[in-house]
Backbone as CSV, one residue per row, in Angstrom:
resi,resn,N_x,N_y,N_z,CA_x,CA_y,CA_z,C_x,C_y,C_z
1,MET,91.198,105.718,93.457,90.046,105.840,94.380,90.417,105.659,95.560
2,GLU,89.717,106.427,96.498,90.022,106.571,97.986,89.551,105.194,98.726
3,SER,90.225,104.848,99.827,90.043,103.726,100.524,88.727,103.474,100.883
4,SER,87.768,104.565,101.197,86.302,104.551,101.430,85.680,104.073,100.371
5,GLN,85.929,104.509,99.125,85.448,103.949,97.799,85.765,102.464,97.604
6,VAL,86.992,102.107,97.959,87.428,100.600,97.584,86.631,99.976,98.684
7,ALA,86.361,100.222,99.940,85.463,99.442,100.944,84.252,99.235,100.395
8,GLU,83.607,100.380,99.808,82.276,100.308,99.336,82.327,99.052,98.180
9,VAL,83.150,99.309,97.318,83.313,98.028,96.055,83.318,96.599,96.868
10,ALA,84.358,96.596,97.657,84.672,95.301,98.404,83.381,94.641,98.985
11,ALA,82.493,95.619,99.648,81.420,95.233,100.221,80.068,94.858,99.305
12,ASP,80.146,95.300,98.140,79.133,95.192,97.257,79.410,93.868,96.595
13,ILE,78.268,93.047,96.749,78.258,91.702,96.091,77.582,91.498,94.939
14,THR,77.281,92.795,94.032,76.778,92.453,92.968,77.877,92.288,91.587
15,ASP,79.061,92.548,91.955,80.006,92.603,90.950,81.232,91.758,91.710
16,PRO,81.457,90.353,91.671,82.225,89.575,92.522,83.664,90.024,92.152
17,ARG,83.773,90.160,90.602,85.283,90.433,90.328,85.689,91.724,90.936
18,ALA,85.143,92.824,90.717,85.436,94.156,91.380,85.548,94.022,92.706
19,GLY,84.541,93.334,93.316,84.872,92.959,94.959,85.956,92.378,95.290
20,LEU,86.558,91.444,94.574,87.694,90.696,95.072,88.910,91.515,94.832
21,ARG,88.836,92.178,93.641,90.100,93.075,93.451,90.083,94.317,94.756
22,ALA,89.039,94.613,95.074,88.860,95.792,95.994,89.358,95.117,97.466
23,VAL,88.963,93.936,97.847,89.531,93.005,98.801,91.015,93.059,98.923
24,ALA,91.418,92.719,97.740,92.961,92.571,97.766,93.550,93.775,97.853
25,SER,92.944,95.009,97.262,93.769,96.253,97.599,93.486,96.658,98.995
26,LEU,92.425,96.397,99.592,92.476,96.731,101.086,93.401,95.781,101.898
27,ARG,93.602,94.652,101.478,94.621,93.865,102.322,95.999,94.470,102.166
28,VAL,96.392,94.881,100.920,97.603,95.423,100.789,97.768,96.759,101.654
29,LEU,96.687,97.541,101.613,96.805,98.719,102.468,96.801,98.487,103.947
30,ALA,95.976,97.333,104.394,96.014,97.128,105.806,97.283,96.576,106.084
31,ASP,97.978,95.727,105.239,99.424,95.308,105.504,100.270,96.483,105.610
32,THR,100.518,97.422,104.897,101.245,98.546,104.634,100.936,99.581,106.227
33,LEU,99.730,99.560,106.355,99.520,100.356,107.408,100.002,99.677,108.835
34,GLU,99.762,98.428,109.003,100.326,97.464,110.200,101.773,97.588,110.350
35,LEU,102.596,97.533,108.947,103.988,97.578,109.092,104.461,98.974,109.737
36,ARG,103.628,100.119,109.212,103.937,101.489,109.605,103.897,101.399,111.264
37,GLN,102.718,100.916,111.652,102.455,100.805,112.945,103.395,100.027,114.158
38,VAL,103.738,98.937,113.363,104.717,98.001,114.148,106.082,98.807,114.146
39,GLU,106.416,99.430,113.189,107.650,100.494,113.224,107.625,101.426,114.227
40,ALA,106.269,102.044,114.130,106.262,103.072,115.013,106.464,102.542,116.527
41,ALA,105.680,101.427,116.863,105.649,100.653,118.142,107.204,100.516,118.570
42,LEU,107.999,99.965,117.652,109.406,99.681,117.778,110.152,100.858,118.315
43,ARG,109.895,101.914,117.382,110.543,103.132,117.878,110.124,103.763,119.169
44,ALA,108.933,103.462,119.558,108.629,103.999,120.946,109.063,103.098,121.850
45,GLY,109.706,101.850,121.546,110.194,101.186,122.719,109.278,99.732,123.157
46,MET,108.307,99.735,122.531,107.395,98.581,122.661,108.159,97.195,122.254
47,THR,107.916,96.134,123.195,108.396,94.938,122.836,107.465,94.285,121.815
48,TRP,107.827,93.119,121.292,107.184,92.151,120.398,106.074,91.712,121.092
49,GLN,106.241,91.259,122.432,104.897,90.809,122.876,103.961,91.978,123.188
50,GLU,104.320,93.341,123.383,103.343,94.270,123.433,102.730,94.672,121.977
51,ILE,103.413,94.432,121.137,103.005,94.682,119.774,101.994,93.447,119.302
52,ALA,102.466,92.165,119.694,101.621,91.138,119.625,100.126,91.093,120.252
53,ASP,100.434,91.525,121.494,99.112,91.827,122.252,98.214,92.712,121.656
54,ALA,98.561,93.876,121.109,97.896,94.904,120.358,97.329,94.339,119.197
55,LEU,97.904,93.494,118.348,97.523,92.944,117.094,96.634,91.860,117.430
56,GLY,96.669,91.237,118.660,95.883,90.019,118.917,96.169,88.669,118.275
57,VAL,97.649,88.526,118.378,98.306,87.533,117.831,99.488,87.089,118.684
58,SER,100.090,85.911,118.615,101.303,85.600,119.244,102.570,86.410,119.001
59,ARG,103.376,86.523,120.089,104.868,87.368,119.795,105.430,86.621,118.574
60,GLN,105.358,85.169,118.590,106.123,84.731,117.232,105.519,84.832,115.982
61,ALA,104.306,85.105,116.015,103.555,85.415,114.733,103.925,87.045,114.338
62,ALA,103.875,87.761,115.390,104.068,89.233,115.030,105.513,89.315,114.620
63,HIS,106.619,88.698,115.344,107.914,88.624,114.852,108.385,88.125,113.590
64,LYS,107.598,87.007,113.208,107.750,86.133,111.991,107.144,87.204,110.844
65,LYS,106.113,87.840,111.021,105.444,88.517,110.057,106.151,89.900,109.527
66,HIS,106.816,90.574,110.640,107.304,91.877,110.639,109.050,92.009,110.723
67,SER,109.392,91.164,111.499,111.103,91.484,111.832,111.718,91.591,110.637
68,LYS,111.638,90.975,109.316,112.615,90.955,108.375,112.056,92.195,107.302
69,ARG,110.797,92.909,107.599,110.283,93.955,106.846,110.585,95.280,107.522
70,VAL,110.773,95.398,108.716,110.953,96.607,109.418,112.238,97.438,109.086
71,ASP,112.232,98.613,109.122,113.347,99.429,108.679,114.348,99.153,109.644
72,PRO,115.480,98.626,109.007,116.711,98.130,109.711,117.303,99.402,110.584
73,SER,116.975,100.626,110.419,117.661,101.631,111.211,117.139,101.470,112.616
74,ILE,115.721,100.837,112.887,115.079,101.111,114.040,115.803,99.869,115.140
75,PRO,116.124,100.258,116.363,116.921,99.563,117.172,115.770,98.480,117.862
76,MET,116.125,97.269,117.964,115.216,96.405,118.356,115.643,95.673,119.622
77,ALA,114.961,95.892,120.780,115.765,94.985,121.858,115.703,93.554,121.688
78,ARG,116.589,93.068,122.126,116.914,91.529,121.885,116.401,90.853,123.120
79,ARG,115.718,89.723,122.919,115.196,88.828,124.059,116.312,88.600,124.967
80,LYS,115.948,88.770,126.374,116.891,88.236,127.397,116.899,86.867,127.732
81,SER,117.932,86.320,127.625,118.020,84.822,128.193,117.617,84.683,129.388
């Protein structure tokens, strides 16, 4: 099923079981896409603060969620003391 179809099922309140499954599927898709964009941002040289600002979260929240999941071959700037 395509993501647009999944979104339609998620928005349809006539079958809550199917809707909840669709919401869970969309959450997995969104998390996967977010990680890919975070990796692209790091490759482009963006800082964790810039990534966090774009996501609308704190730097700490962005780092905690993604730092251990990003491709280890991506060079990440370390925070300056």
